Short mmCIF file of C-alpha atoms and ligand atoms in Angstrom, two decimals:
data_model
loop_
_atom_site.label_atom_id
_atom_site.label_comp_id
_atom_site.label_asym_id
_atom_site.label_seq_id
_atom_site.Cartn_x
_atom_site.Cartn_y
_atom_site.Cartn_z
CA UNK A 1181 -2.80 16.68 15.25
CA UNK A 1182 0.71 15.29 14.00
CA UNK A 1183 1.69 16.56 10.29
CA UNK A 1184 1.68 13.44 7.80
CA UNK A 1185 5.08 13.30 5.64
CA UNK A 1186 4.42 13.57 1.82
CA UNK A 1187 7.01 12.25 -0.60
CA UNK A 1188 9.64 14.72 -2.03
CA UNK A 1189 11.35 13.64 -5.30
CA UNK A 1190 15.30 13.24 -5.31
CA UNK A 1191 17.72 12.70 -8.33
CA UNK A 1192 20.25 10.87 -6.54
CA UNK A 1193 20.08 8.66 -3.91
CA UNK A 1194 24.15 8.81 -2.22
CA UNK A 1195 23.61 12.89 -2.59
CA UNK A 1196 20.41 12.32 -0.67
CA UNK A 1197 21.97 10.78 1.96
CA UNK A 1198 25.11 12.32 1.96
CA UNK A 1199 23.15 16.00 2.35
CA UNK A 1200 21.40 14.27 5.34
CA UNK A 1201 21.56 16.37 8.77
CA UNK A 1202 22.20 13.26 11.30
CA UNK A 1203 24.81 11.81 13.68
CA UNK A 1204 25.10 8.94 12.13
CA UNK A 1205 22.60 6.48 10.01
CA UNK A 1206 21.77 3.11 9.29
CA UNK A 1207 20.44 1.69 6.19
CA UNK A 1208 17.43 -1.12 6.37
CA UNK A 1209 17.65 -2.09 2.83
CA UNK A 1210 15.90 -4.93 0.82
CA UNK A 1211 17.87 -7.56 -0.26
CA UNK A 1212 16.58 -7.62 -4.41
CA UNK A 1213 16.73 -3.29 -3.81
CA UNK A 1214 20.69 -4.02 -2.87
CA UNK A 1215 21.63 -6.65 -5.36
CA UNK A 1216 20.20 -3.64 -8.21
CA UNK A 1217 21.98 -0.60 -6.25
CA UNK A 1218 24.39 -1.68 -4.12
CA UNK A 1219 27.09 0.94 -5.57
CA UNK A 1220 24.54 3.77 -4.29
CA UNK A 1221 24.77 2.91 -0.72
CA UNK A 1222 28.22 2.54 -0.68
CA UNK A 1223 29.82 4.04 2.72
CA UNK A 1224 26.53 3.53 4.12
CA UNK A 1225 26.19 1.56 7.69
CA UNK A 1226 23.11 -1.11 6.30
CA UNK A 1227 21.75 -3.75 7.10
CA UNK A 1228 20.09 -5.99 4.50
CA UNK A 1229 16.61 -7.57 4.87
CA UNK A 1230 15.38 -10.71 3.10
CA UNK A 1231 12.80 -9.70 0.27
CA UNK A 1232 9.26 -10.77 0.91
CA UNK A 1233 6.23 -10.50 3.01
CA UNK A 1234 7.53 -13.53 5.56
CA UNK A 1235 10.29 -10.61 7.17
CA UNK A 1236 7.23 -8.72 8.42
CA UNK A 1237 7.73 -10.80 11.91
CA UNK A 1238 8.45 -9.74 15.31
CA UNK A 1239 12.24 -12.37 15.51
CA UNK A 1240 13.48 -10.39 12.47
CA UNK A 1241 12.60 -7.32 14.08
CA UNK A 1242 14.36 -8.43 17.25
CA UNK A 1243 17.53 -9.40 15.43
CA UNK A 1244 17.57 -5.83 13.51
CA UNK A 1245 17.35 -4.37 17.22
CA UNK A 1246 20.19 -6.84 18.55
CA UNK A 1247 22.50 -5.26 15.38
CA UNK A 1248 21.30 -1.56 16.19
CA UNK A 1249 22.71 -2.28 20.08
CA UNK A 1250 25.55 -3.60 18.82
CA UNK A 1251 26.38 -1.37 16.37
CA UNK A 1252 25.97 1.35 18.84
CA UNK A 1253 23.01 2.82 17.41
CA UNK A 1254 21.51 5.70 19.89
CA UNK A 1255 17.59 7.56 19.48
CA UNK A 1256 19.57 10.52 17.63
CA UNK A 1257 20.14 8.06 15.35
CA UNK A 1258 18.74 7.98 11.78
CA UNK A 1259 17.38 4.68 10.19
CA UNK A 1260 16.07 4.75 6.56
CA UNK A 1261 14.26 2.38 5.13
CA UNK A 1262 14.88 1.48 1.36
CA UNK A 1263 12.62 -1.03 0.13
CA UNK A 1264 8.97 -1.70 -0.89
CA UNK A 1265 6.38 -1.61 1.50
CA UNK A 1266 7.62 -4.72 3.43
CA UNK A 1267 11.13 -2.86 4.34
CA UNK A 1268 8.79 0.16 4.30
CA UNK A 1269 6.92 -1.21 7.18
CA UNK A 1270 9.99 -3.34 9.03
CA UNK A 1271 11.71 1.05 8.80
CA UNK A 1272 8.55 2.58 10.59
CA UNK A 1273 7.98 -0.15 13.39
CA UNK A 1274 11.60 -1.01 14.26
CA UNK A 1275 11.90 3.10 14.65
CA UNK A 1276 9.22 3.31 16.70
CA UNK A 1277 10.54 0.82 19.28
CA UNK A 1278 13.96 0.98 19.36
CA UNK A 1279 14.66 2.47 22.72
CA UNK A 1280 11.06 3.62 22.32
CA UNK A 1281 11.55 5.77 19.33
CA UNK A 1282 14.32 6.64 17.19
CA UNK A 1283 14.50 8.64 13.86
CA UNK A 1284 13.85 7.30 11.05
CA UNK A 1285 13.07 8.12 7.34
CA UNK A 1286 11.73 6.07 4.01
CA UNK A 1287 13.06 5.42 0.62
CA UNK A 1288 10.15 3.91 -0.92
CA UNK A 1289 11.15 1.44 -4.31
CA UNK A 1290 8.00 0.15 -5.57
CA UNK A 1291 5.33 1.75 -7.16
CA UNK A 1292 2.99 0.62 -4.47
CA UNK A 1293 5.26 1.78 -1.75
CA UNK A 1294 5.74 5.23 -3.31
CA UNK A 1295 2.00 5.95 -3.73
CA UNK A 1296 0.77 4.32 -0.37
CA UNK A 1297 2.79 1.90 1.70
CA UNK A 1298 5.28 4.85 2.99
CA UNK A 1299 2.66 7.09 3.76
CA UNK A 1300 0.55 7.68 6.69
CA UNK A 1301 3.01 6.80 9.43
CA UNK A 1302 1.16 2.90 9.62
CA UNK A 1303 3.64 0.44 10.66
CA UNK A 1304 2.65 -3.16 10.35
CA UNK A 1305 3.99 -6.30 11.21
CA UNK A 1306 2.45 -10.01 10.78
CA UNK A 1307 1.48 -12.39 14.10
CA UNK A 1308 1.33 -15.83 12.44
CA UNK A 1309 -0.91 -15.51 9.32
CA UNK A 1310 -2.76 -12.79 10.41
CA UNK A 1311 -0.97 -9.63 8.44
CA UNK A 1312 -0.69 -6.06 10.16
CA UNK A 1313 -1.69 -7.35 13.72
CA UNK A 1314 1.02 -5.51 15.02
CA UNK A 1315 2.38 -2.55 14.94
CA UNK A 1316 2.24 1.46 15.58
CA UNK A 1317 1.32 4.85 13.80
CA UNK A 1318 4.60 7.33 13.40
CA UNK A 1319 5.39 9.26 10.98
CA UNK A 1320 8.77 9.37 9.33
CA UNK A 1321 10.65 12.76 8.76
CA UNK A 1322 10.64 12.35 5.16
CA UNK A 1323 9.57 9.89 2.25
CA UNK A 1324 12.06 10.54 -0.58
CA UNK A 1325 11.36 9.30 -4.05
CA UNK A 1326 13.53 8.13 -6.73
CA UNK A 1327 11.52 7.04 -9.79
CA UNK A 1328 14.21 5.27 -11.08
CA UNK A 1329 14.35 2.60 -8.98
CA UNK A 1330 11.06 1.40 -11.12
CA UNK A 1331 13.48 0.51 -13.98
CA UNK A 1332 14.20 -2.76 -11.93
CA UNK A 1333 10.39 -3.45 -10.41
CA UNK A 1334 9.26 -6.75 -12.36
CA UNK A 1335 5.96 -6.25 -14.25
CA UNK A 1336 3.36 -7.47 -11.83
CA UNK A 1337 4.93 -5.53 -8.61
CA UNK A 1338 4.02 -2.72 -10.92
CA UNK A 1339 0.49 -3.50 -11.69
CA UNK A 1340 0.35 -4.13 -7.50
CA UNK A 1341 1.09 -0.52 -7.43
CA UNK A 1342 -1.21 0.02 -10.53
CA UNK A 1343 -4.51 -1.27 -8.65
CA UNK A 1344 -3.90 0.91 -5.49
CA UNK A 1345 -3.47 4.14 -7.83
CA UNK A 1346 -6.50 2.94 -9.70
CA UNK A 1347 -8.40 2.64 -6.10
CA UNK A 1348 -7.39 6.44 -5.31
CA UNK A 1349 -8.53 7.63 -8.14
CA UNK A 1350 -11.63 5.94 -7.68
CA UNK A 1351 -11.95 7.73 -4.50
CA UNK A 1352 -11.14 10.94 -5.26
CA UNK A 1353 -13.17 10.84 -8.59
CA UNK A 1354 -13.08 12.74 -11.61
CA UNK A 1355 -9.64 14.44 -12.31
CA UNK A 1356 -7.55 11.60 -11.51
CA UNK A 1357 -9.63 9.12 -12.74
CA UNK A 1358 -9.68 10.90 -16.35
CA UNK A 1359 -5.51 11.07 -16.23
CA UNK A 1360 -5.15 7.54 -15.64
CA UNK A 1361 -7.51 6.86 -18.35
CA UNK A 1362 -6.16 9.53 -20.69
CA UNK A 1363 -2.32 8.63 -19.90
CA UNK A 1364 -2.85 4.96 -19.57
CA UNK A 1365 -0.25 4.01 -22.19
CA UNK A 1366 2.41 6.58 -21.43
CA UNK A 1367 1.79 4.92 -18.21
CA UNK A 1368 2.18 1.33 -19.00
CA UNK A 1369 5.09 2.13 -21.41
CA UNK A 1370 6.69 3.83 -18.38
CA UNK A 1371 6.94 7.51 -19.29
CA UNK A 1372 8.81 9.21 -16.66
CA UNK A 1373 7.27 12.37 -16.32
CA UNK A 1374 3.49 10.94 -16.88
CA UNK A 1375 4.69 8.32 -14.16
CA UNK A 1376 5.73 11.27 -11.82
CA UNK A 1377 2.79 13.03 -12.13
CA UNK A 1378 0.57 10.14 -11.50
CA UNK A 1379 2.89 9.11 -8.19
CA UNK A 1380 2.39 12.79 -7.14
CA UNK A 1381 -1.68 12.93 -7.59
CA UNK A 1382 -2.00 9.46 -6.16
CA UNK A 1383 0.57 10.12 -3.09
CA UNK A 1384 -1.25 13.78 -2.76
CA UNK A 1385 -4.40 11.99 -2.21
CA UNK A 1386 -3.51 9.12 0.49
CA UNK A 1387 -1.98 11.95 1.95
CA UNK A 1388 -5.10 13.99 2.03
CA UNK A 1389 -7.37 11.04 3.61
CA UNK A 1390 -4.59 10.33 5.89
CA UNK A 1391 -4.51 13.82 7.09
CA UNK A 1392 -8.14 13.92 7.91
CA UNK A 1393 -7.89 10.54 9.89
CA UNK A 1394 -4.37 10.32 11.53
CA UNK A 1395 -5.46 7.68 14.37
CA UNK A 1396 -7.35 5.40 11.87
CA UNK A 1397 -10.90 6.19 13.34
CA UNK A 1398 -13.27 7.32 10.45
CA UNK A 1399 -12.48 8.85 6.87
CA UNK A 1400 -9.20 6.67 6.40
CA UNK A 1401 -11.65 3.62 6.38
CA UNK A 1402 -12.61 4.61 2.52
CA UNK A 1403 -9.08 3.22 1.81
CA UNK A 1404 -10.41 -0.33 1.86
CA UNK A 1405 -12.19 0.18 -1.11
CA UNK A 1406 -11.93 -3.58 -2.51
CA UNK A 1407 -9.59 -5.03 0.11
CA UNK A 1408 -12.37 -6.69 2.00
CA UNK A 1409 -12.89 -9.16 -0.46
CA UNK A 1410 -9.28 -8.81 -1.72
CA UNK A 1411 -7.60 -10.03 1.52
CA UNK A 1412 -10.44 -13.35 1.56
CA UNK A 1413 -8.93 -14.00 -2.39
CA UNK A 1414 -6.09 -13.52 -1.30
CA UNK A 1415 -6.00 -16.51 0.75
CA UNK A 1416 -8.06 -18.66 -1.39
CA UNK A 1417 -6.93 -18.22 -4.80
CA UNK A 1418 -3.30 -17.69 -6.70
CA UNK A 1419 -4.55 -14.30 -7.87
CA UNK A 1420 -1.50 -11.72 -6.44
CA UNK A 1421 -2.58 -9.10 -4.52
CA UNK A 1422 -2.57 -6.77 -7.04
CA UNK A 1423 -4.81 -8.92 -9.10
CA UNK A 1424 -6.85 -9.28 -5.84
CA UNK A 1425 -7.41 -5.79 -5.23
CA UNK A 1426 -8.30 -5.48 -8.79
CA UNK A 1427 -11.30 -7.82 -8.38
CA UNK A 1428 -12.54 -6.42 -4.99
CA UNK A 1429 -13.27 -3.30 -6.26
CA UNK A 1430 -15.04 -4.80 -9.61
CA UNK A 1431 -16.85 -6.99 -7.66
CA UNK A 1432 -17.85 -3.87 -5.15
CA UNK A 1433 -18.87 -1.88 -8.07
CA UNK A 1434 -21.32 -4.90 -8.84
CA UNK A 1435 -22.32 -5.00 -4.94
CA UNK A 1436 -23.47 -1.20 -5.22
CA UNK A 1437 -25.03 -1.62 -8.77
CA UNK A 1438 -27.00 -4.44 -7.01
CA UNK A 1439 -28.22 -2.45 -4.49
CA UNK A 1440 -29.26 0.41 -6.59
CA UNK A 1441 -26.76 2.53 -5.28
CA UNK A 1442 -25.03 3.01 -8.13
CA UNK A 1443 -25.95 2.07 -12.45
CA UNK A 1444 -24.68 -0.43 -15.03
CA UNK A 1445 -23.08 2.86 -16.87
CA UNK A 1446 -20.90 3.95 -13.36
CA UNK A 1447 -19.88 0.18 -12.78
CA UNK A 1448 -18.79 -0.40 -16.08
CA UNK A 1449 -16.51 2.91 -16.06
CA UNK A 1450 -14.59 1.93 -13.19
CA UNK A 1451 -14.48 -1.41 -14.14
CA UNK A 1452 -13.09 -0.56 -17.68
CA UNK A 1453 -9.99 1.29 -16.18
CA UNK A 1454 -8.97 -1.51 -14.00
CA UNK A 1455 -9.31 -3.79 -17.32
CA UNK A 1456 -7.43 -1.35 -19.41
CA UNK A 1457 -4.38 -1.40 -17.23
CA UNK A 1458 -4.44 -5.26 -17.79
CA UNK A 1459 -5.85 -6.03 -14.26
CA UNK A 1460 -8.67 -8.73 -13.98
CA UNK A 1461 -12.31 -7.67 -13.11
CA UNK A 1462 -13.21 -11.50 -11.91
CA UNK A 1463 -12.39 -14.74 -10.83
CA UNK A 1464 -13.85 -17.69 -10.06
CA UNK A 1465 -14.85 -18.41 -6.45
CA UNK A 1466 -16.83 -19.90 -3.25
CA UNK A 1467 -19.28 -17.55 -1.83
CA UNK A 1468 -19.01 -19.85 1.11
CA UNK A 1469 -15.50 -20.08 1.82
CA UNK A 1470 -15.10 -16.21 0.39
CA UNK A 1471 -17.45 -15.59 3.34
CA UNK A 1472 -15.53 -17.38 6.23
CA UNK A 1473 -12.22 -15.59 5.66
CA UNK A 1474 -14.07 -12.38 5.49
CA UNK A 1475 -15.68 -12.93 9.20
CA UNK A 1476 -12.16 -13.29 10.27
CA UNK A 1477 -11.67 -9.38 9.20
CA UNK A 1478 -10.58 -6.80 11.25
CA UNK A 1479 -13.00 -5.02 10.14
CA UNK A 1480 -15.65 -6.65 11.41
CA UNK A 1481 -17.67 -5.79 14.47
CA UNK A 1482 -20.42 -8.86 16.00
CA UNK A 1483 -22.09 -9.91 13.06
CA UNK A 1484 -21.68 -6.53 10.71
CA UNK A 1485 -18.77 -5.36 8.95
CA UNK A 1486 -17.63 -1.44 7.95
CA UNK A 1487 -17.65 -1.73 4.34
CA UNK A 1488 -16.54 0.57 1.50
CA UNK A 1489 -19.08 1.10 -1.59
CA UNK A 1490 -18.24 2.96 -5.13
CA UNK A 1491 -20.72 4.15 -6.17
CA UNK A 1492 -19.03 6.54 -8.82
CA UNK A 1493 -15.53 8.17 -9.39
CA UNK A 1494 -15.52 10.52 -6.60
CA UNK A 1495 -18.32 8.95 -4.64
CA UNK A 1496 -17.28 6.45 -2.43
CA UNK A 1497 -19.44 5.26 0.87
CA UNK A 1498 -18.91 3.44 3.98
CA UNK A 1499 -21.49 1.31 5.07
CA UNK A 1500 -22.48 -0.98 8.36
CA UNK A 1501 -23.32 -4.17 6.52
CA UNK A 1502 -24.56 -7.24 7.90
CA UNK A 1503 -22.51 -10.66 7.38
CA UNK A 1504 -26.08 -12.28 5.88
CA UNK A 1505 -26.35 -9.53 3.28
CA UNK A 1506 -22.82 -9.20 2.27
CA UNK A 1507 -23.26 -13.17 1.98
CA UNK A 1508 -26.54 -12.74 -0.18
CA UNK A 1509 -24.77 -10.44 -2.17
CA UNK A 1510 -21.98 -12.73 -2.66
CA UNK A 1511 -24.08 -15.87 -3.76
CA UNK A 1512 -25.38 -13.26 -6.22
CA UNK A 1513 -21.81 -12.94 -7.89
CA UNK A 1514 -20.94 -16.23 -7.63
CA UNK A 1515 -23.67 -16.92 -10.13
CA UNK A 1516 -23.67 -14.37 -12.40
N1 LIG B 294 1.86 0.80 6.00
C1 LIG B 294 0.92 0.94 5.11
O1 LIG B 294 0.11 1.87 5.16
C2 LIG B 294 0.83 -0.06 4.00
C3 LIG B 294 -0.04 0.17 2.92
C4 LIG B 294 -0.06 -0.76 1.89
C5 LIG B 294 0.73 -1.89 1.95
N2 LIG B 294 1.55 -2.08 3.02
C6 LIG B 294 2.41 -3.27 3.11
O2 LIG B 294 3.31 -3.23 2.01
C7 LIG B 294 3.70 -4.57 1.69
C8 LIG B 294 3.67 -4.73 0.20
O3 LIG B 294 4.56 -3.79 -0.37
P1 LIG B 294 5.16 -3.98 -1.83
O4 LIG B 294 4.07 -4.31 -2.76
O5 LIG B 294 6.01 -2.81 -2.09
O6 LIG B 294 5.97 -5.34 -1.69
P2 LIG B 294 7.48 -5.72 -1.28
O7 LIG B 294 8.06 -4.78 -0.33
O8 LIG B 294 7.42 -7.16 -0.91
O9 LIG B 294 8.24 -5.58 -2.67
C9 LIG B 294 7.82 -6.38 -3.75
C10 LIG B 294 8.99 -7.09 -4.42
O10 LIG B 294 9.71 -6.12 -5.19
C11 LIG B 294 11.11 -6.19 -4.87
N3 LIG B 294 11.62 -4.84 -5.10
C12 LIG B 294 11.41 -3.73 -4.37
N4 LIG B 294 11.91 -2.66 -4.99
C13 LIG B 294 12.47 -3.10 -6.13
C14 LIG B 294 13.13 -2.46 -7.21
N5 LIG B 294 13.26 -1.13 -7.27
N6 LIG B 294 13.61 -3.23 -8.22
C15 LIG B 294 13.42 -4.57 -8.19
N7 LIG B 294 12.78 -5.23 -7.23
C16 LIG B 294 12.30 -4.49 -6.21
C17 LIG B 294 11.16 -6.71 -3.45
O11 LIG B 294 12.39 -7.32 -3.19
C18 LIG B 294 10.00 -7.70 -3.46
O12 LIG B 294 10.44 -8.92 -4.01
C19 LIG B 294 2.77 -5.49 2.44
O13 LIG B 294 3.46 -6.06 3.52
C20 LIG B 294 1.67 -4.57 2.94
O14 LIG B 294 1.11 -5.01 4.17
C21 LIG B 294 1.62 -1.19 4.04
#
C-alpha cells in the first residue's frame, strides 16, 4: 500500500529549497502567493499560475507542460507546488503526467490547503463545470508547511480552512473537537503555536483516513461529511464554500436528528462550534432545485446516494440513501 506524505513544518522557505536534494527544480507558484513572497523564491526556476479555481483546466495544464519541455525539464526533475489547493492540485496532476510521472513536492499556503487539499496524493482538475472530473492519485515526496504564509490569507480563505478543520474534528470526535472549542479565540486571533497545533491534529487526521483508504474505495468516503449538500449550495447560492460546507454539515446534523439517529443535545454541539467560529448553520433554499444538483453527484449510484451522517463527535456514518428520502428530508428543512 503506498505511504501517504504528512506535512513537516519549515522556518524558511529559500533554506527549504535551497537544502533540497534534486537536479534541478521548478516552482508552480500562485500568482497572489508571488506578489506576497516573491523575494523568497528568488533564484528559483517558476512558473506563475493565475489565482483561482478557473486554472484547474486541462489548456493550462498543457501550457505548464509546453514550458516544462521547453525549459528542459526531465522526470528527475523536481516540481513544487506553492499555492492553495488550486496550485496544490495543478502540482500533483501536472507531476503525474509529465512524461508520465515526474517528482514533485507541495508547499501548501492556505489554511485549507495545509490541513487537507495537499494531502492524500488526490489530484483534481475541472472538465467544464463539473470540478475534480479529472485527475490521478500520487503522492508527493513531501508537504512542507510554513505557517506564516497565513499572515497574508484574507479572512474568509481562512474560515474555508476553518470549516474543513471543524469537519475533522467532527469525525474524529472528542479530543479535537474539545481543542477547537477550548482554543477557539487563540484561534481566530491567530495564535501561532495554538494554530500549529490545530494544523498538526487536523492534518494528522486526514492523514489517518487517507491511510486506511489510499484508492478512494471505502473509509475515505466519511470525508464528505457536509459536502453533499455543500457542492448543490454551492451552485445555487452566493454562500462561499467555506460558508457552504458550514451549512452541509448543520443541516446533516438535523438530517440524523430527524431520523433518530442522533438527539437535539448532539446536533446542537456540533452545530454551536461551527457558529462560534463565525460560520453560518443555515440558509435559505429550494428543496427542489437543492435536489437536482445533488442527482448530478458523483456520489450517486441509480437512484441512491453514499451519504455521510454525524451523529456525534466521533461518530460519523455512511449510509446508502435513497434520492426520495434525502428529498423528504430536505422538504423537511426547507420548512423548518
Ligand atoms: N486534492 C484534494 O484532496 C483537495 C481537497 C480539498 C480541496 N481541494 C481543492 O482545493 C481548491 C481550494 O483550495 P483553497 O481553498 O486553498 O483555494 P485557492 O487555492 O483558490 O486559494 C484561495 C485564495 O487564496 C490566495 N492565497 C493562497 N495563499 C495565500 C497566502 N498565503 N496569502 C494570500 N493569499 C493567498 C489564492 O491566490 C486564492 O485567491 C479547490 O480547487 C478544491 O477542489 C483539493
Amino acid at each position: 500500500m503506498a505511504e501517504i506524505t504528512n506535512i513537516e513544518f519549515i522556518d524558511d522557505v529559500a533554506g527549504f529549497l535551497r537544502e533540497l536534494k534534486a537536479h534541478k527544480i521548478i516552482l508552480l507558484i500562485d500568482q497572489h502567493v508571488y506578489s506576497f513572497y516573491q523575494s523568497e523564491f528568488e533564484g528559483f526556476d517558476s512558473i506563475i499560475v493565475p489565482s483561482g479555481e478557473q486554472s484547474k483546466n486541462l489548456s493550462l495544464i498543457d501550457e505548464i507542460v509546453q514550458m516544462l519541455l521547453e525549459m528542459d525539464f526531465q522526470r528527475d526533475s523536481l516540481l513544487i507546488g506553492v499555492g492553495g489547493g488550486v496550485v496544490t492540485d495543478i502540482a500533483g496532476f501536472v507531476a503525474s503526467v509529465y512524461m508520465r510521472g515526474m517528482r514533485f513536492g507541495l508547499m501548501p499556503t492556505t489554511l485549507l490547503g495545509m490541513c487537507d487539499a495537499a494531502i492524500g496524493g488526490k489530484n483534481g482538475v475541472n472538465s467544464g463545470n463539473s470540478k475534480n472530473m479529472i485527475g490521478t492519485i500520487r503522492q508527493p515526496e513531501f508537504i512542507a508547511v510554513l505557517t506564516g504564509f497565513l499572515e497574508t490569507l484574507p479572512e474568509q480563505e481562512f474560515l474555508n480552512g476553518m470549516a474543513e478543520i471543524i469537519k475533522h474534528s467532527i469525525i474524529s470526535g472528542d479530543d479535537f473537537f474539545e481543542f477547537l472549542k477550548t482554543n477557539q479565540k487563540q484561534i481566530l486571533d491567530q495564535d501561532k503555536e495554538v494554530l500549529r497545533q490545530m494544523i498538526q491534529k487536523s492534518a494528522d487526521i486526514k492523514h489517518g483516513i487517507v491511510q486506511k483508504d489510499v484508492d478512494d474505495q471505502d473509509v475515505r468516503h466519511i470525508l464528505n461529511l457536509g459536502h453533499t449538500i455543500a457542492h448543490a449550495l454551492e451552485s445555487l447560492t452566493e454562500h462561499l464554500h467555506g460558508e457552504c460546507v458550514a451549512i452541509g454539515m448543520a443541516m446533516d446534523s438535523s438530517i440524523a436528528k430527524n431520523m433518530n439517529l442522533t438527539d437535539e443535545d448532539s446536533a446542537e454541539k456540533m452545530k454551536n462550534l461551527i457558529r462560534g467560529y463565525g460560520l453560518p448553520v443555515k440558509t435559505e433554499f429550494n428543496s427542489k432545485a437543492l435536489m437536482e444538483k445533488i442527482s448530478g453527484d458523483k456520489k450517486r449510484r441509480e437512484n441512491h446516494i453514499r451519504y455521510v451522517l454525524p451523529v456525534a463527535p466521533g461518530d460519523c456514518r455512511i449510509v446508502n440513501m435513497s434520492l426520495d428520502e434525502l428529498s423528504k428530508h430536505l422538504r423537511n428543512l426547507e420548512n423548518e
